[in-house]
Amino acid sequence: MVNTGALLIVAVYLVGMLLVGFVVGKLKIKDSEDYMVAGRRMGIFMVAFSLSANNIGGGSTTGLAQKAFEDWGMSAIWYVLAASIAMIPLAYFAPRIRKTMAVTIPEVIERRFGKGSATFSAVLNILALFCLTSSQVAASGGVIATLTGIPLNVCLFLAGLVIIIYTTLGGMIADQISDLVQFIIILAGLAIATPFVISGCGGWQAVSAALPGEQLSFTKIGWVVIIGYIFNYFCTFLSGPEMISRFESAKDEKTAMKASLLSGVLMAAMAVFPTLLGLCALAVKDMVPDLTPATAMMSVTEHFAPTIITGLVSAAIISATMSSADSNLLCMSTMFMNDIIKSNFKVKLDDRKTIFYTRLSNVIFCVIAMMISFLGVNIIMMNTFAFAIRCSGPFAAYGLGLVMPGATKNAGRISIITGTVGVVFWQILSGGDFFLGILPVVFGCAVGTLTFLIVNAIEHKMGKEAAPSAYIPLEE
């Protein structure tokens, strides 16, 4: 049955996102720097909310509730809380990222370690961003299909169309404005819904009494897994293009650092609500018809909360997925133009043409991502592969390249190769999950980092000169 009230709220939200893209595109986009990094003038709150919205996707809302429902219990909170903790060490790198005055990760890698390393890093990132964009389109379309009863493929098309329009029109400025709105919707929607659902379930005492004792443990999954997730998030954040683009959009270096810390606080606040909703669903699973682990959060909210609250949560879930999709799409197009076309083919484009071709790339890439989503590939599998392949190779070259001025070129070049090989090896060995307490991304990043340090030490003893600075642009 169609939930008309919830559907209306979602429709208003989607139209609002389109208006944001249109208005920003008309009034704020003056040059390619405006389009790609918001003119480097964003303040603490804009950057922090954008970082947070980008990190809180479908996996951190419906996926988190599913983990709490299925097995993890209260300890599912660490799935997002670990990400908020990872923002603390990232704050050390944030001002250094901003100081580069770059647009993308491969741009910095090219300054230090050469064009070949940068192109390889760009290809890895673009491949991964295709997968990530596709998975977010699939998640958004799935929510719309659930609300409306419209066939899934039609909903996938509608979700992709909205993402294309507001990202293509407004670029990074629209992206960050929509991220701010989206995160507020996510946080407010879930924060308002949770007390309604707990009350409908008979209160927290009744919920906790209906659950096995171990489901209420904050450390049920174990400290090895918890620490593994913290390392996982730090690795993926430091070498994640959508994170780097947010820091580059900050108005100065201190703003970038403070935004990282504030984002950690915002994500920590978010972690609790999907977890509690998943536990409520588990406690009353026999009372709610057609409840499954995948629909736990939406089903229990629709059953116990008023229609307007269900609509807010539905909009929140779509917000969570779209806030990641627009970032992935814009980063992919920016990297394609900056690090593939301009860098390798020596194409000279003025600002107007750069914006035009980046927008065209947005459209083409999102259409391809929509086509991938039609295939029904497992979202979790796509995300796991994407995060692993894009991060592990460039991680050491980019991260250590920012903080080790004496690093040699071969240290960066070889680490990109060994990190990529390492993550593929561990992905196959582990099946994409923990093996010996280590996730594939963490193993790949560790291999790349160790290689970087060993090669760098050997070459220093051989008297090899340091690579050029990450903070000095290449000569034209």
Tab-separated table of C-alpha atoms in Angstrom:
chain	number	residue	atom	x	y	z
A	1	MET	CA	0.000	0.000	0.000
A	2	VAL	CA	1.270	3.488	-0.877
A	3	ASN	CA	2.040	5.704	2.129
A	4	THR	CA	0.707	8.948	0.605
A	5	GLY	CA	1.882	11.265	3.389
A	6	ALA	CA	5.399	9.853	3.419
A	7	LEU	CA	5.521	9.960	-0.365
A	8	LEU	CA	4.507	13.642	-0.376
A	9	ILE	CA	7.316	14.567	2.037
A	10	VAL	CA	9.852	12.698	-0.080
A	11	ALA	CA	8.553	14.397	-3.250
A	12	VAL	CA	8.909	17.837	-1.641
A	13	TYR	CA	12.448	16.949	-0.580
A	14	LEU	CA	13.441	15.815	-4.083
A	15	VAL	CA	11.990	18.955	-5.692
A	16	GLY	CA	13.869	21.031	-3.110
A	17	MET	CA	17.162	19.391	-4.087
A	18	LEU	CA	16.502	20.189	-7.746
A	19	LEU	CA	15.833	23.835	-6.865
A	20	VAL	CA	19.093	24.017	-4.925
A	21	GLY	CA	21.003	22.817	-7.959
A	22	PHE	CA	19.234	25.246	-10.289
A	23	VAL	CA	19.615	28.349	-8.083
A	24	VAL	CA	23.259	27.675	-7.217
A	25	GLY	CA	24.102	26.977	-10.839
A	26	LYS	CA	22.594	30.316	-11.872
A	27	LEU	CA	23.920	32.523	-9.079
A	28	LYS	CA	27.099	31.030	-7.598
A	29	ILE	CA	29.061	29.203	-10.294
A	30	LYS	CA	31.422	31.749	-11.829
A	31	ASP	CA	34.484	29.620	-12.632
A	32	SER	CA	35.789	26.031	-12.465
A	33	GLU	CA	37.089	26.499	-8.911
A	34	ASP	CA	33.555	27.424	-7.810
A	35	TYR	CA	32.242	24.296	-9.500
A	36	MET	CA	34.878	21.826	-8.268
A	37	VAL	CA	35.863	23.086	-4.791
A	38	ALA	CA	33.182	25.691	-3.966
A	39	GLY	CA	35.607	28.577	-4.537
A	40	ARG	CA	37.597	27.464	-1.439
A	41	ARG	CA	35.412	29.657	0.761
A	42	MET	CA	33.335	27.264	2.874
A	43	GLY	CA	33.166	27.718	6.648
A	44	ILE	CA	33.413	25.202	9.489
A	45	PHE	CA	29.744	24.224	9.600
A	46	MET	CA	29.324	23.791	5.855
A	47	VAL	CA	32.442	21.608	5.610
A	48	ALA	CA	31.649	19.615	8.770
A	49	PHE	CA	28.042	18.875	7.793
A	50	SER	CA	29.150	17.982	4.268
A	51	LEU	CA	31.806	15.583	5.583
A	52	SER	CA	29.229	13.987	7.888
A	53	ALA	CA	26.466	13.695	5.286
A	54	ASN	CA	28.899	12.147	2.845
A	55	ASN	CA	29.894	9.488	5.384
A	56	ILE	CA	26.356	8.686	6.526
A	57	GLY	CA	25.007	6.676	3.617
A	58	GLY	CA	22.481	3.892	3.307
A	59	GLY	CA	24.822	1.501	5.102
A	60	SER	CA	24.973	3.827	8.118
A	61	THR	CA	21.184	4.097	8.412
A	62	THR	CA	19.204	1.093	7.155
A	63	GLY	CA	22.362	-1.038	7.109
A	64	LEU	CA	23.208	-0.124	10.704
A	65	ALA	CA	19.681	-0.975	11.883
A	66	GLN	CA	19.975	-4.272	10.012
A	67	LYS	CA	23.219	-5.122	11.809
A	68	ALA	CA	21.627	-4.366	15.190
A	69	PHE	CA	18.621	-6.518	14.267
A	70	GLU	CA	20.500	-9.506	12.869
A	71	ASP	CA	23.429	-10.098	15.172
A	72	TRP	CA	25.442	-7.161	16.483
A	73	GLY	CA	22.842	-5.780	18.899
A	74	MET	CA	23.843	-2.592	20.703
A	75	SER	CA	27.451	-2.987	19.522
A	76	ALA	CA	26.253	-2.070	15.998
A	77	ILE	CA	26.675	1.518	17.182
A	78	TRP	CA	30.417	1.076	16.509
A	79	TYR	CA	29.742	0.799	12.778
A	80	VAL	CA	29.346	4.592	12.736
A	81	LEU	CA	31.013	5.524	16.043
A	82	ALA	CA	34.297	4.092	14.726
A	83	ALA	CA	34.029	6.523	11.805
A	84	SER	CA	33.583	9.467	14.162
A	85	ILE	CA	36.710	8.445	16.108
A	86	ALA	CA	38.669	8.182	12.837
A	87	MET	CA	37.962	11.879	12.220
A	88	ILE	CA	40.259	12.795	15.161
A	89	PRO	CA	43.584	11.706	13.573
A	90	LEU	CA	42.253	12.916	10.227
A	91	ALA	CA	42.164	16.422	11.736
A	92	TYR	CA	46.004	16.307	11.783
A	93	PHE	CA	46.057	15.851	8.005
A	94	ALA	CA	43.157	18.214	7.194
A	95	PRO	CA	45.134	21.506	7.252
A	96	ARG	CA	47.909	19.883	5.209
A	97	ILE	CA	45.365	18.729	2.652
A	98	ARG	CA	43.988	22.266	2.398
A	99	LYS	CA	47.501	23.701	2.139
A	100	THR	CA	48.177	21.819	-1.105
A	101	MET	CA	45.601	24.005	-2.920
A	102	ALA	CA	44.958	20.964	-5.114
A	103	VAL	CA	41.626	19.741	-6.443
A	104	THR	CA	42.159	15.960	-6.358
A	105	ILE	CA	44.343	13.274	-4.765
A	106	PRO	CA	46.084	12.329	-8.054
A	107	GLU	CA	47.060	15.995	-8.518
A	108	VAL	CA	49.144	15.864	-5.318
A	109	ILE	CA	50.557	12.447	-6.208
A	110	GLU	CA	51.646	13.804	-9.600
A	111	ARG	CA	53.497	16.699	-7.969
A	112	ARG	CA	55.491	14.325	-5.810
A	113	PHE	CA	55.759	11.017	-7.621
A	114	GLY	CA	55.051	11.639	-11.292
A	115	LYS	CA	52.326	11.390	-13.898
A	116	GLY	CA	52.247	7.582	-14.161
A	117	SER	CA	51.487	7.182	-10.442
A	118	ALA	CA	48.838	9.894	-10.626
A	119	THR	CA	47.099	8.360	-13.646
A	120	PHE	CA	47.058	4.906	-12.051
A	121	SER	CA	45.583	6.408	-8.852
A	122	ALA	CA	42.959	8.277	-10.885
A	123	VAL	CA	41.908	5.106	-12.720
A	124	LEU	CA	41.556	3.215	-9.412
A	125	ASN	CA	39.438	6.014	-7.961
A	126	ILE	CA	37.196	6.407	-11.004
A	127	LEU	CA	36.566	2.647	-11.120
A	128	ALA	CA	35.644	2.670	-7.435
A	129	LEU	CA	33.448	5.753	-7.726
A	130	PHE	CA	31.420	4.080	-10.474
A	131	CYS	CA	30.628	1.257	-8.060
A	132	LEU	CA	29.833	3.614	-5.189
A	133	THR	CA	27.578	5.867	-7.269
A	134	SER	CA	25.741	2.835	-8.603
A	135	SER	CA	25.167	1.419	-5.118
A	136	GLN	CA	23.767	4.734	-3.860
A	137	VAL	CA	21.419	5.039	-6.857
A	138	ALA	CA	20.250	1.488	-6.102
A	139	ALA	CA	19.637	2.278	-2.428
A	140	SER	CA	17.716	5.503	-3.211
A	141	GLY	CA	15.612	3.774	-5.862
A	142	GLY	CA	14.828	0.951	-3.447
A	143	VAL	CA	13.374	3.347	-0.868
A	144	ILE	CA	11.238	5.121	-3.494
A	145	ALA	CA	9.975	1.759	-4.760
A	146	THR	CA	9.025	0.702	-1.227
A	147	LEU	CA	7.076	3.919	-0.668
A	148	THR	CA	5.267	4.036	-3.991
A	149	GLY	CA	4.923	0.508	-5.303
A	150	ILE	CA	6.338	1.776	-8.607
A	151	PRO	CA	8.567	-0.813	-10.367
A	152	LEU	CA	12.136	-0.727	-9.084
A	153	ASN	CA	13.761	0.088	-12.440
A	154	VAL	CA	11.552	3.168	-12.827
A	155	CYS	CA	12.525	4.296	-9.314
A	156	LEU	CA	16.207	3.740	-10.081
A	157	PHE	CA	15.802	5.978	-13.109
A	158	LEU	CA	14.044	8.690	-11.061
A	159	ALA	CA	16.704	8.605	-8.327
A	160	GLY	CA	19.493	8.814	-10.885
A	161	LEU	CA	17.770	11.677	-12.702
A	162	VAL	CA	17.501	13.803	-9.544
A	163	ILE	CA	21.164	13.126	-8.695
A	164	ILE	CA	22.236	14.078	-12.231
A	165	ILE	CA	20.297	17.342	-12.299
A	166	TYR	CA	21.251	18.940	-8.985
A	167	THR	CA	24.863	17.740	-9.038
A	168	THR	CA	25.400	18.790	-12.659
A	169	LEU	CA	23.823	22.228	-12.241
A	170	GLY	CA	25.309	23.313	-8.920
A	171	GLY	CA	28.634	21.486	-8.537
A	172	MET	CA	30.402	21.500	-5.154
A	173	ILE	CA	28.487	24.505	-3.785
A	174	ALA	CA	25.108	22.822	-4.405
A	175	ASP	CA	26.616	19.573	-3.161
A	176	GLN	CA	27.565	21.127	0.182
A	177	ILE	CA	24.292	23.043	0.573
A	178	SER	CA	22.339	19.862	-0.121
A	179	ASP	CA	24.654	17.956	2.252
A	180	LEU	CA	23.831	20.438	5.021
A	181	VAL	CA	20.104	20.033	4.415
A	182	GLN	CA	20.433	16.281	4.028
A	183	PHE	CA	22.323	15.730	7.260
A	184	ILE	CA	19.855	17.870	9.204
A	185	ILE	CA	17.014	15.784	7.730
A	186	ILE	CA	18.833	12.548	8.594
A	187	LEU	CA	19.618	13.578	12.177
A	188	ALA	CA	16.274	15.249	12.882
A	189	GLY	CA	14.194	12.544	11.196
A	190	LEU	CA	15.791	9.687	13.105
A	191	ALA	CA	16.015	11.628	16.393
A	192	ILE	CA	12.282	12.426	16.271
A	193	ALA	CA	11.239	8.942	15.122
A	194	THR	CA	13.206	6.958	17.725
A	195	PRO	CA	11.244	8.084	20.844
A	196	PHE	CA	7.936	7.421	19.025
A	197	VAL	CA	9.040	3.897	18.133
A	198	ILE	CA	10.417	3.115	21.607
A	199	SER	CA	7.176	4.368	23.166
A	200	GLY	CA	5.105	2.301	20.714
A	201	CYS	CA	7.097	-0.775	21.688
A	202	GLY	CA	6.146	-0.261	25.357
A	203	GLY	CA	9.136	1.812	26.448
A	204	TRP	CA	12.831	0.996	26.628
A	205	GLN	CA	12.342	-1.278	29.639
A	206	ALA	CA	9.971	-3.462	27.613
A	207	VAL	CA	12.334	-3.462	24.622
A	208	SER	CA	15.373	-4.441	26.682
A	209	ALA	CA	13.372	-7.119	28.525
A	210	ALA	CA	12.407	-8.701	25.191
A	211	LEU	CA	16.015	-8.951	24.017
A	212	PRO	CA	18.681	-11.498	24.949
A	213	GLY	CA	21.193	-9.989	27.382
A	214	GLU	CA	24.123	-10.137	24.968
A	215	GLN	CA	22.214	-7.967	22.469
A	216	LEU	CA	22.528	-5.033	24.883
A	217	SER	CA	26.324	-5.261	25.134
A	218	PHE	CA	28.263	-2.365	23.594
A	219	THR	CA	31.226	-4.644	22.909
A	220	LYS	CA	29.521	-7.786	21.646
A	221	ILE	CA	31.470	-7.719	18.358
A	222	GLY	CA	34.781	-7.570	20.256
A	223	TRP	CA	37.559	-5.007	20.507
A	224	VAL	CA	39.494	-6.490	17.588
A	225	VAL	CA	36.609	-5.743	15.237
A	226	ILE	CA	35.992	-2.314	16.777
A	227	ILE	CA	39.644	-1.257	16.438
A	228	GLY	CA	39.713	-2.770	12.949
A	229	TYR	CA	36.812	-0.548	11.897
A	230	ILE	CA	38.512	2.572	13.286
A	231	PHE	CA	41.618	1.822	11.199
A	232	ASN	CA	39.402	0.984	8.225
A	233	TYR	CA	37.640	4.344	8.343
A	234	PHE	CA	40.845	6.310	8.835
A	235	CYS	CA	42.409	4.641	5.796
A	236	THR	CA	39.363	5.190	3.593
A	237	PHE	CA	38.876	8.786	4.751
A	238	LEU	CA	42.478	9.875	4.195
A	239	SER	CA	42.494	8.505	0.662
A	240	GLY	CA	38.832	9.197	-0.147
A	241	PRO	CA	38.380	11.804	-2.923
A	242	GLU	CA	35.039	13.064	-1.616
A	243	MET	CA	36.632	13.738	1.810
A	244	ILE	CA	39.632	15.476	0.285
A	245	SER	CA	37.424	17.709	-1.875
A	246	ARG	CA	35.598	18.907	1.273
A	247	PHE	CA	38.834	19.864	2.998
A	248	GLU	CA	40.001	21.605	-0.171
A	249	SER	CA	36.773	23.640	-0.196
A	250	ALA	CA	37.448	25.069	3.289
A	251	LYS	CA	38.285	28.768	3.455
A	252	ASP	CA	41.581	28.108	5.273
A	253	GLU	CA	43.650	25.420	6.981
A	254	LYS	CA	42.267	25.955	10.507
A	255	THR	CA	38.729	25.654	9.177
A	256	ALA	CA	39.586	22.285	7.634
A	257	MET	CA	40.971	20.967	10.937
A	258	LYS	CA	38.062	22.207	13.057
A	259	ALA	CA	35.539	20.864	10.543
A	260	SER	CA	37.080	17.396	10.821
A	261	LEU	CA	36.658	17.403	14.609
A	262	LEU	CA	33.104	18.773	14.447
A	263	SER	CA	32.190	16.146	11.868
A	264	GLY	CA	33.320	13.462	14.318
A	265	VAL	CA	30.906	14.837	16.922
A	266	LEU	CA	28.016	14.971	14.435
A	267	MET	CA	28.561	11.381	13.315
A	268	ALA	CA	28.792	10.169	16.919
A	269	ALA	CA	25.377	11.739	17.553
A	270	MET	CA	24.005	9.898	14.506
A	271	ALA	CA	25.227	6.460	15.518
A	272	VAL	CA	22.706	5.787	18.270
A	273	PHE	CA	19.352	6.204	16.461
A	274	PRO	CA	19.510	3.488	13.747
A	275	THR	CA	20.944	1.125	16.377
A	276	LEU	CA	17.995	1.680	18.722
A	277	LEU	CA	15.486	1.340	15.876
A	278	GLY	CA	17.066	-1.977	14.853
A	279	LEU	CA	16.827	-3.250	18.440
A	280	CYS	CA	13.193	-2.144	18.694
A	281	ALA	CA	12.428	-4.039	15.487
A	282	LEU	CA	14.052	-7.156	16.935
A	283	ALA	CA	12.067	-6.839	20.162
A	284	VAL	CA	8.687	-6.657	18.360
A	285	LYS	CA	9.445	-8.686	15.237
A	286	ASP	CA	6.399	-10.926	15.809
A	287	MET	CA	4.070	-7.899	16.020
A	288	VAL	CA	5.078	-6.161	12.795
A	289	PRO	CA	3.967	-7.833	9.530
A	290	ASP	CA	6.452	-8.442	6.712
A	291	LEU	CA	9.401	-7.290	8.827
A	292	THR	CA	12.790	-8.401	7.504
A	293	PRO	CA	16.332	-7.458	8.587
A	294	ALA	CA	16.744	-5.266	5.496
A	295	THR	CA	13.499	-3.366	6.183
A	296	ALA	CA	13.768	-3.342	9.997
A	297	MET	CA	14.160	0.412	10.423
A	298	MET	CA	11.454	1.449	7.955
A	299	SER	CA	8.996	-1.271	9.012
A	300	VAL	CA	9.131	-0.521	12.734
A	301	THR	CA	8.951	3.240	12.097
A	302	GLU	CA	5.946	2.926	9.786
A	303	HIS	CA	4.195	0.659	12.292
A	304	PHE	CA	4.629	2.824	15.399
A	305	ALA	CA	5.308	6.409	14.271
A	306	PRO	CA	2.878	8.949	12.744
A	307	THR	CA	2.811	9.305	8.959
A	308	ILE	CA	4.707	12.581	8.980
A	309	ILE	CA	7.521	10.946	10.981
A	310	THR	CA	7.626	8.018	8.567
A	311	GLY	CA	7.920	10.550	5.769
A	312	LEU	CA	10.824	12.271	7.521
A	313	VAL	CA	12.634	8.973	8.005
A	314	SER	CA	12.019	8.021	4.373
A	315	ALA	CA	13.434	11.374	3.280
A	316	ALA	CA	16.317	10.813	5.707
A	317	ILE	CA	17.218	7.495	4.109
A	318	ILE	CA	17.074	8.969	0.615
A	319	SER	CA	19.101	11.930	1.921
A	320	ALA	CA	21.714	9.566	3.308
A	321	THR	CA	22.142	7.766	0.020
A	322	MET	CA	21.955	10.810	-2.248
A	323	SER	CA	24.410	12.795	-0.127
A	324	SER	CA	26.967	10.116	-0.927
A	325	ALA	CA	25.940	9.693	-4.565
A	326	ASP	CA	26.298	13.370	-5.502
A	327	SER	CA	29.750	13.535	-3.889
A	328	ASN	CA	30.937	10.399	-5.644
A	329	LEU	CA	29.634	11.607	-8.993
A	330	LEU	CA	31.208	15.058	-8.757
A	331	CYS	CA	34.572	13.657	-7.593
A	332	MET	CA	34.577	11.141	-10.438
A	333	SER	CA	33.930	13.789	-13.088
A	334	THR	CA	36.429	16.225	-11.574
A	335	MET	CA	39.126	13.552	-11.459
A	336	PHE	CA	38.384	12.459	-15.010
A	337	MET	CA	38.770	16.010	-16.324
A	338	ASN	CA	41.701	17.023	-14.110
A	339	ASP	CA	43.814	13.888	-13.909
A	340	ILE	CA	42.984	11.969	-17.075
A	341	ILE	CA	42.048	14.458	-19.801
A	342	LYS	CA	43.970	17.626	-18.884
A	343	SER	CA	47.005	15.894	-17.424
A	344	ASN	CA	47.584	13.209	-20.039
A	345	PHE	CA	46.313	14.817	-23.224
A	346	LYS	CA	47.556	18.363	-22.568
A	347	VAL	CA	44.102	19.748	-23.345
A	348	LYS	CA	43.860	23.488	-22.671
A	349	LEU	CA	40.372	24.445	-21.519
A	350	ASP	CA	39.122	27.747	-20.155
A	351	ASP	CA	36.797	27.828	-17.136
A	352	ARG	CA	33.631	27.806	-19.219
A	353	LYS	CA	34.678	24.714	-21.175
A	354	THR	CA	36.010	22.967	-18.062
A	355	ILE	CA	32.647	23.392	-16.338
A	356	PHE	CA	30.770	22.265	-19.457
A	357	TYR	CA	32.784	19.073	-19.915
A	358	THR	CA	32.715	18.275	-16.201
A	359	ARG	CA	28.937	18.607	-16.249
A	360	LEU	CA	28.757	16.428	-19.350
A	361	SER	CA	30.894	13.822	-17.561
A	362	ASN	CA	28.455	13.931	-14.615
A	363	VAL	CA	25.587	13.042	-16.911
A	364	ILE	CA	27.431	10.264	-18.762
A	365	PHE	CA	28.901	8.694	-15.626
A	366	CYS	CA	25.615	8.750	-13.709
A	367	VAL	CA	23.789	7.143	-16.649
A	368	ILE	CA	26.389	4.356	-16.650
A	369	ALA	CA	26.041	3.997	-12.867
A	370	MET	CA	22.243	3.777	-13.269
A	371	MET	CA	22.702	0.998	-15.845
A	372	ILE	CA	24.938	-0.887	-13.394
A	373	SER	CA	22.274	-0.506	-10.694
A	374	PHE	CA	19.709	-2.109	-13.059
A	375	LEU	CA	21.801	-5.304	-12.957
A	376	GLY	CA	20.959	-5.779	-9.283
A	377	VAL	CA	24.546	-6.338	-8.142
A	378	ASN	CA	24.888	-6.783	-4.366
A	379	ILE	CA	25.341	-3.293	-2.857
A	380	ILE	CA	27.540	-4.377	0.050
A	381	MET	CA	29.809	-6.345	-2.282
A	382	MET	CA	30.143	-3.332	-4.619
A	383	ASN	CA	30.930	-0.968	-1.754
A	384	THR	CA	33.480	-3.298	-0.176
A	385	PHE	CA	35.313	-3.752	-3.475
A	386	ALA	CA	35.177	-0.038	-4.284
A	387	PHE	CA	36.535	1.198	-0.959
A	388	ALA	CA	39.260	-1.428	-0.978
A	389	ILE	CA	40.535	-0.821	-4.489
A	390	ARG	CA	40.513	2.990	-4.407
A	391	CYS	CA	42.197	3.481	-1.033
A	392	SER	CA	44.948	0.969	-0.538
A	393	GLY	CA	47.192	1.922	-3.450
A	394	PRO	CA	47.202	5.728	-3.114
A	395	PHE	CA	46.994	5.740	0.722
A	396	ALA	CA	50.698	5.831	1.586
A	397	ALA	CA	51.746	7.915	-1.411
A	398	TYR	CA	49.152	10.579	-0.633
A	399	GLY	CA	49.121	10.513	3.184
A	400	LEU	CA	52.870	10.168	3.766
A	401	GLY	CA	53.520	12.413	0.790
A	402	LEU	CA	51.829	15.219	2.738
A	403	VAL	CA	53.901	14.829	5.907
A	404	MET	CA	57.295	13.487	4.728
A	405	PRO	CA	59.072	16.210	2.711
A	406	GLY	CA	62.118	13.966	2.263
A	407	ALA	CA	60.205	11.114	0.611
A	408	THR	CA	61.684	9.800	-2.644
A	409	LYS	CA	59.803	9.259	-5.890
A	410	ASN	CA	60.220	5.483	-5.912
A	411	ALA	CA	58.832	5.216	-2.376
A	412	GLY	CA	55.527	6.622	-3.594
A	413	ARG	CA	55.490	4.827	-6.932
A	414	ILE	CA	56.206	1.354	-5.548
A	415	SER	CA	53.853	1.763	-2.569
A	416	ILE	CA	50.902	2.402	-4.917
A	417	ILE	CA	51.557	-0.917	-6.655
A	418	THR	CA	52.197	-2.994	-3.515
A	419	GLY	CA	49.202	-1.479	-1.699
A	420	THR	CA	46.926	-2.391	-4.609
A	421	VAL	CA	48.331	-5.917	-4.854
A	422	GLY	CA	48.034	-6.291	-1.066
A	423	VAL	CA	44.373	-5.356	-0.940
A	424	VAL	CA	43.453	-7.656	-3.842
A	425	PHE	CA	45.322	-10.531	-2.158
A	426	TRP	CA	43.596	-9.970	1.208
A	427	GLN	CA	40.222	-9.428	-0.455
A	428	ILE	CA	40.473	-12.870	-2.080
A	429	LEU	CA	41.848	-14.493	1.068
A	430	SER	CA	39.265	-12.993	3.410
A	431	GLY	CA	36.250	-12.816	1.120
A	432	GLY	CA	36.106	-9.071	1.779
A	433	ASP	CA	35.671	-9.475	5.544
A	434	PHE	CA	37.875	-9.661	8.620
A	435	PHE	CA	40.664	-12.261	8.471
A	436	LEU	CA	43.000	-12.477	11.466
A	437	GLY	CA	41.220	-9.353	12.696
A	438	ILE	CA	42.237	-7.331	9.613
A	439	LEU	CA	40.048	-5.928	6.846
A	440	PRO	CA	41.349	-5.898	3.234
A	441	VAL	CA	41.590	-2.094	3.133
A	442	VAL	CA	43.668	-1.992	6.305
A	443	PHE	CA	45.962	-4.781	5.077
A	444	GLY	CA	46.491	-3.092	1.698
A	445	CYS	CA	47.195	0.282	3.308
A	446	ALA	CA	49.611	-1.349	5.764
A	447	VAL	CA	51.498	-3.084	2.936
A	448	GLY	CA	51.711	0.173	0.977
A	449	THR	CA	52.874	2.119	4.045
A	450	LEU	CA	55.526	-0.462	4.965
A	451	THR	CA	56.778	-0.510	1.374
A	452	PHE	CA	56.910	3.289	1.300
A	453	LEU	CA	58.992	3.461	4.482
A	454	ILE	CA	61.383	0.663	3.484
A	455	VAL	CA	62.033	1.990	-0.036
A	456	ASN	CA	62.400	5.512	1.287
A	457	ALA	CA	64.957	4.411	3.921
A	458	ILE	CA	66.976	2.432	1.351
A	459	GLU	CA	67.018	5.275	-1.151
A	460	HIS	CA	68.027	7.805	1.475
A	461	LYS	CA	71.059	5.675	2.283
A	462	MET	CA	71.815	5.538	-1.435
A	463	GLY	CA	71.730	9.327	-1.578
A	464	LYS	CA	68.592	9.628	-3.726
A	465	GLU	CA	67.120	13.112	-3.744
A	466	ALA	CA	63.710	13.862	-2.321
A	467	ALA	CA	60.646	14.113	-4.553
A	468	PRO	CA	59.255	17.614	-5.254
A	469	SER	CA	57.042	19.181	-2.606
A	470	ALA	CA	53.326	18.387	-2.381
A	471	TYR	CA	52.722	22.077	-1.791
A	472	ILE	CA	54.368	23.517	-4.906
A	473	PRO	CA	52.312	23.305	-8.125
A	474	LEU	CA	53.959	21.807	-11.174
A	475	GLU	CA	55.529	24.198	-13.651
A	476	GLU	CA	53.338	24.686	-16.707
